[in-house]
CSV table of C-alpha atoms in Angstrom, one decimal:
chain,number,residue,atom,x,y,z
A,281,MET,CA,-114.6,-16.9,139.8
A,282,SER,CA,-117.2,-14.2,138.9
A,283,ALA,CA,-120.0,-13.6,141.4
A,284,GLY,CA,-122.9,-15.9,140.9
A,285,ILE,CA,-121.6,-17.7,137.8
A,286,SER,CA,-122.5,-21.4,137.4
A,287,ARG,CA,-119.5,-23.5,138.3
A,288,SER,CA,-120.4,-26.2,135.7
A,289,GLY,CA,-120.6,-24.1,132.5
A,290,LYS,CA,-124.4,-24.8,132.4
A,291,PRO,CA,-127.0,-22.0,132.9
A,292,ALA,CA,-126.7,-20.3,136.3
A,293,VAL,CA,-129.9,-20.6,138.4
A,294,VAL,CA,-131.7,-17.4,139.4
A,295,ALA,CA,-134.4,-17.6,142.1
A,296,HIS,CA,-137.4,-15.7,140.6
A,297,ARG,CA,-138.7,-13.6,143.5
A,298,GLY,CA,-136.9,-16.1,145.8
A,299,ALA,CA,-138.0,-19.8,146.0
A,300,SER,CA,-141.4,-18.5,145.2
A,301,GLY,CA,-142.9,-21.9,144.2
A,302,GLU,CA,-142.5,-23.0,147.8
A,303,LEU,CA,-142.8,-19.8,149.9
A,304,ALA,CA,-144.5,-16.4,149.4
A,305,GLU,CA,-142.7,-14.3,146.7
A,306,HIS,CA,-140.5,-11.5,147.7
A,307,THR,CA,-140.3,-12.6,151.4
A,308,LEU,CA,-137.1,-12.9,153.3
A,309,ALA,CA,-137.9,-16.6,153.9
A,310,ALA,CA,-138.3,-17.3,150.2
A,311,TYR,CA,-134.9,-15.7,149.5
A,312,GLU,CA,-133.2,-17.5,152.4
A,313,LEU,CA,-134.6,-20.8,151.1
A,314,ALA,CA,-133.3,-20.1,147.6
A,315,LEU,CA,-129.8,-19.4,148.9
A,316,SER,CA,-129.9,-22.6,151.0
A,317,GLN,CA,-130.9,-24.5,147.9
A,318,GLY,CA,-127.8,-23.2,146.1
A,319,ALA,CA,-129.2,-20.5,143.8
A,320,ASP,CA,-126.5,-18.7,141.9
A,321,GLY,CA,-128.6,-15.5,141.8
A,322,LEU,CA,-131.7,-13.9,143.2
A,323,GLU,CA,-134.3,-11.8,141.3
A,324,CYS,CA,-136.5,-9.1,142.7
A,325,ASP,CA,-138.9,-6.4,141.5
A,326,VAL,CA,-138.7,-3.0,143.1
A,327,ARG,CA,-141.1,-0.2,143.6
A,328,LEU,CA,-140.9,3.2,145.3
A,329,THR,CA,-143.1,3.9,148.3
A,330,ALA,CA,-144.7,7.3,148.9
A,331,ASP,CA,-141.7,8.2,151.2
A,332,GLY,CA,-139.1,7.1,148.7
A,333,GLU,CA,-138.1,3.6,150.0
A,334,LEU,CA,-137.5,0.8,147.5
A,335,VAL,CA,-139.6,-2.3,148.4
A,336,CYS,CA,-139.6,-5.7,146.8
A,337,ILE,CA,-143.2,-5.9,145.3
A,338,HIS,CA,-144.1,-7.0,141.8
A,339,ASP,CA,-147.6,-5.5,141.4
A,340,ARG,CA,-148.7,-1.9,141.4
A,341,THR,CA,-150.9,-2.7,144.4
A,342,ILE,CA,-150.6,-5.0,147.4
A,343,ASP,CA,-153.9,-6.6,146.9
A,344,ARG,CA,-152.6,-10.0,145.6
A,345,THR,CA,-149.7,-10.5,147.9
A,346,SER,CA,-150.9,-9.1,151.3
A,347,ASP,CA,-153.8,-9.1,153.7
A,348,ALA,CA,-154.6,-5.5,152.7
A,349,SER,CA,-155.2,-3.4,149.6
A,350,GLY,CA,-153.8,-0.2,148.2
A,351,VAL,CA,-151.3,1.2,145.7
A,352,VAL,CA,-147.7,0.8,146.7
A,353,SER,CA,-146.7,4.3,145.5
A,354,GLU,CA,-149.4,5.9,147.7
A,355,MET,CA,-148.2,4.2,150.9
A,356,SER,CA,-145.3,4.8,153.2
A,357,LEU,CA,-142.9,2.0,154.3
A,358,ALA,CA,-144.3,2.3,157.8
A,359,GLN,CA,-147.8,1.7,156.5
A,360,LEU,CA,-146.7,-1.3,154.5
A,361,ARG,CA,-144.9,-2.7,157.6
A,362,GLU,CA,-148.4,-3.1,159.2
A,363,TYR,CA,-149.5,-5.8,156.7
A,364,ASP,CA,-148.8,-9.5,156.3
A,365,PHE,CA,-147.1,-10.3,153.0
A,366,GLY,CA,-146.8,-14.1,153.5
A,367,SER,CA,-150.0,-15.7,154.8
A,368,TRP,CA,-151.8,-15.5,151.4
A,369,HIS,CA,-149.5,-18.2,150.1
A,370,ARG,CA,-150.3,-21.9,150.7
A,371,SER,CA,-147.3,-22.2,153.0
A,372,GLY,CA,-149.2,-19.9,155.4
A,373,ARG,CA,-146.1,-18.2,156.8
A,374,ALA,CA,-146.6,-14.6,157.9
A,375,ALA,CA,-144.0,-12.1,156.6
A,376,SER,CA,-143.3,-8.4,156.6
A,377,VAL,CA,-142.7,-6.4,153.4
A,378,LEU,CA,-139.1,-6.7,152.3
A,379,THR,CA,-137.0,-3.7,151.4
A,380,LEU,CA,-134.3,-3.7,148.8
A,381,ARG,CA,-131.8,-2.7,151.5
A,382,GLU,CA,-132.7,-5.8,153.5
A,383,LEU,CA,-132.4,-8.1,150.4
A,384,LEU,CA,-129.0,-6.6,149.5
A,385,THR,CA,-127.8,-7.2,153.0
A,386,LEU,CA,-128.8,-10.8,152.8
A,387,THR,CA,-127.2,-11.3,149.4
A,388,LEU,CA,-123.9,-9.6,150.1
A,389,ASP,CA,-123.5,-11.2,153.5
A,390,TRP,CA,-124.1,-14.7,152.2
A,391,HIS,CA,-121.2,-17.1,152.6
A,392,ARG,CA,-120.6,-17.5,148.8
A,393,PRO,CA,-120.9,-15.0,145.9
A,394,VAL,CA,-124.5,-14.5,144.7
A,395,ARG,CA,-125.7,-12.0,142.2
A,396,LEU,CA,-128.9,-9.9,142.7
A,397,PHE,CA,-131.0,-9.2,139.6
A,398,ILE,CA,-133.1,-6.1,140.3
A,399,GLU,CA,-136.1,-5.3,138.1
A,400,THR,CA,-137.4,-1.8,137.9
A,401,LYS,CA,-141.1,-1.5,137.0
A,402,HIS,CA,-142.5,0.8,134.4
A,403,PRO,CA,-144.7,2.8,133.9
A,404,VAL,CA,-144.8,4.0,137.5
A,405,ARG,CA,-145.8,7.3,139.2
A,406,PHE,CA,-142.3,8.3,140.0
A,407,GLY,CA,-140.9,7.6,136.6
A,408,SER,CA,-137.1,7.9,136.4
A,409,MET,CA,-136.8,8.3,140.1
A,410,VAL,CA,-136.9,4.5,140.5
A,411,GLU,CA,-133.6,4.1,138.7
A,412,LEU,CA,-132.1,7.1,140.4
A,413,LYS,CA,-133.0,5.8,143.9
A,414,LEU,CA,-131.8,2.3,142.9
A,415,LEU,CA,-128.4,3.6,141.9
A,416,GLU,CA,-128.2,5.6,145.1
A,417,VAL,CA,-128.9,2.5,147.2
A,418,LEU,CA,-126.4,0.4,145.2
A,419,HIS,CA,-123.7,3.1,145.7
A,420,GLU,CA,-124.6,3.0,149.5
A,421,PHE,CA,-123.8,-0.7,149.4
A,422,GLY,CA,-120.7,-0.3,147.3
A,423,VAL,CA,-121.9,-2.3,144.3
A,424,ALA,CA,-122.8,0.4,141.8
A,425,ALA,CA,-119.3,0.6,140.3
A,426,PRO,CA,-117.9,-3.0,140.2
A,427,PRO,CA,-114.4,-3.6,139.0
A,428,SER,CA,-115.9,-5.3,135.9
A,429,ALA,CA,-119.3,-6.4,134.7
A,430,ASP,CA,-118.3,-10.1,135.2
A,431,HIS,CA,-117.6,-9.5,138.9
A,432,SER,CA,-120.7,-7.3,139.6
A,433,ARG,CA,-122.8,-8.4,142.5
A,434,ALA,CA,-125.9,-6.6,141.1
A,435,VAL,CA,-127.6,-6.5,137.7
A,436,VAL,CA,-130.4,-4.1,136.8
A,437,ILE,CA,-133.1,-5.5,134.6
A,438,SER,CA,-136.2,-3.9,133.1
A,439,PHE,CA,-138.8,-4.1,130.3
A,440,SER,CA,-138.2,-0.4,129.9
A,441,PRO,CA,-135.5,0.6,127.3
A,442,ALA,CA,-135.4,4.1,128.9
A,443,GLY,CA,-134.9,2.6,132.3
A,444,VAL,CA,-132.0,0.5,131.1
A,445,TRP,CA,-130.5,3.5,129.3
A,446,ARG,CA,-130.7,5.6,132.5
A,447,VAL,CA,-128.6,3.0,134.4
A,448,ARG,CA,-126.1,2.6,131.6
A,449,ARG,CA,-125.6,6.3,131.3
A,450,THR,CA,-125.0,6.8,135.0
A,451,ALA,CA,-123.3,3.5,136.0
A,452,PRO,CA,-121.7,2.2,132.7
A,453,ILE,CA,-119.9,-0.8,134.3
A,454,LEU,CA,-123.0,-2.1,136.0
A,455,PRO,CA,-124.6,-5.0,133.9
A,456,THR,CA,-128.0,-4.4,132.5
A,457,ILE,CA,-130.6,-6.7,130.9
A,458,LEU,CA,-133.4,-5.5,128.6
A,459,LEU,CA,-136.4,-7.8,129.2
A,460,GLY,CA,-139.0,-8.5,126.7
A,461,ASP,CA,-141.4,-11.1,125.2
A,462,SER,CA,-141.2,-9.5,121.8
A,463,ILE,CA,-138.4,-10.5,119.4
A,464,ARG,CA,-138.8,-7.0,117.8
A,465,ILE,CA,-137.6,-5.4,121.1
A,466,ILE,CA,-134.9,-7.7,122.4
A,467,GLY,CA,-133.8,-9.2,119.1
A,468,GLY,CA,-133.8,-5.8,117.2
A,469,THR,CA,-132.0,-2.6,117.7
A,470,ALA,CA,-133.4,-1.6,121.1
A,471,ALA,CA,-130.9,-3.6,123.2
A,472,THR,CA,-128.0,-2.1,121.1
A,473,ALA,CA,-129.5,1.4,121.3
A,474,VAL,CA,-129.6,1.4,125.1
A,475,GLY,CA,-126.3,-0.4,125.6
A,476,ALA,CA,-127.8,-3.4,127.4
A,477,THR,CA,-125.2,-6.1,128.3
A,478,GLY,CA,-127.8,-8.8,128.1
A,479,VAL,CA,-131.3,-9.6,126.8
A,480,GLY,CA,-134.1,-11.3,128.7
A,481,PRO,CA,-136.6,-13.2,126.6
A,482,SER,CA,-139.5,-15.2,128.2
A,483,ILE,CA,-139.2,-18.9,127.8
A,484,GLU,CA,-142.1,-18.8,125.4
A,485,THR,CA,-140.3,-16.4,123.2
A,486,LEU,CA,-137.1,-18.5,123.4
A,487,ARG,CA,-139.1,-21.6,122.2
A,488,LEU,CA,-140.2,-19.7,119.2
A,489,HIS,CA,-136.9,-18.0,118.5
A,490,PRO,CA,-134.1,-20.3,119.7
A,491,ASP,CA,-131.6,-18.4,117.4
A,492,LEU,CA,-132.0,-15.4,119.7
A,493,VAL,CA,-129.2,-16.7,122.0
A,494,ASP,CA,-126.7,-17.0,119.3
A,495,ARG,CA,-127.7,-13.6,117.9
A,496,ALA,CA,-127.3,-12.0,121.3
A,497,ALA,CA,-123.9,-13.7,121.8
A,498,ALA,CA,-122.7,-12.4,118.4
A,499,ALA,CA,-123.5,-8.9,119.6
A,500,GLY,CA,-121.6,-9.5,122.9
A,501,ARG,CA,-124.7,-9.9,125.0
A,502,VAL,CA,-125.7,-12.7,127.5
A,503,THR,CA,-129.1,-14.2,127.6
A,504,TYR,CA,-131.4,-14.3,130.7
A,505,ALA,CA,-134.4,-16.5,130.3
A,506,TRP,CA,-137.6,-16.3,132.4
A,507,THR,CA,-139.4,-18.1,133.9
A,508,CYS,CA,-138.3,-21.8,133.5
A,509,ASP,CA,-140.1,-24.3,135.7
A,510,ASP,CA,-140.3,-27.3,133.3
A,511,GLN,CA,-137.5,-29.8,132.7
A,512,ALA,CA,-137.9,-29.5,128.9
A,513,ASP,CA,-137.4,-25.7,129.1
A,514,VAL,CA,-134.3,-26.2,131.4
A,515,GLN,CA,-132.9,-28.6,128.8
A,516,LEU,CA,-133.6,-26.1,126.0
A,517,CYS,CA,-131.8,-23.3,127.9
A,518,ALA,CA,-128.8,-25.6,128.5
A,519,ASP,CA,-128.7,-26.7,124.8
A,520,LEU,CA,-128.9,-23.1,123.5
A,521,GLY,CA,-126.2,-21.7,125.9
A,522,VAL,CA,-128.4,-19.5,128.0
A,523,ARG,CA,-126.3,-17.8,130.7
A,524,TRP,CA,-128.9,-17.1,133.3
A,525,LEU,CA,-132.1,-19.1,134.0
A,526,ALA,CA,-134.8,-17.6,136.2
A,527,THR,CA,-137.1,-20.1,138.0
A,528,ASN,CA,-139.6,-20.3,140.9
A,529,TYR,CA,-138.1,-23.7,141.9
A,530,PRO,CA,-134.3,-23.3,142.2
A,531,ALA,CA,-133.7,-26.7,144.0
A,532,ARG,CA,-135.6,-28.6,141.3
A,533,VAL,CA,-133.9,-26.9,138.5
A,534,ARG,CA,-130.4,-27.4,140.0
A,535,ASP,CA,-131.2,-31.1,140.2
A,536,TRP,CA,-132.3,-31.2,136.6
A,537,LEU,CA,-129.1,-29.4,135.5
A,538,VAL,CA,-127.0,-32.2,137.1
A,539,THR,CA,-128.4,-34.6,134.4
A,540,VAL,CA,-127.8,-32.2,131.5
A,541,GLU,CA,-125.0,-33.3,129.2
């Protein structure tokens, strides 16, 4: 069975920044909870620190998700380690900044196959260095050159066509998903031009353009929908044949999918 593929034929559940509806996003505890809840995949955002380490942080700054302030790219990993990235959340659990290496270790050591969806952020200070460093780390962990796309333990996703193209050019077997909330980008020629193996519409875009899933399938691409936290949206994704469904509440969504015909 391919890594992280739903065993039921229904959409596979991807924990968006971990079980981030219950615990602080991008924390080790949030990802451990998602895995314990049976998530088929995990999603994270990565940014480069000033000393070249990839950390799991969504925003350009740490203001929203820590007890400090500052720009991620201007801080070293050691500096980021000094701050609390968990207590801001209503769960109140203190947490250290999470590195991509730590998350990869958790994912690959889990007792069942799980796929990690890694989003590179753009525009950023370091530009293409983000993808280059990411591929370096994936090679270090032995997942940059999978035997096939279906059996890959990692997927690189991005809103940047150039970012997707850099990965496809350097690691052609590694799955890639071009994200977007514009039908012009993900439903047009951009995904084909950069060789993306999948498209990632927002659930809002998918509601407006449900034919996108069939169009992607006709072009040989899978669909990754984000971020689906409502039961009606989960049903829609199942009805349309969405392959991957990103959610902040993996346990809830898995329960809903049990009732889907």
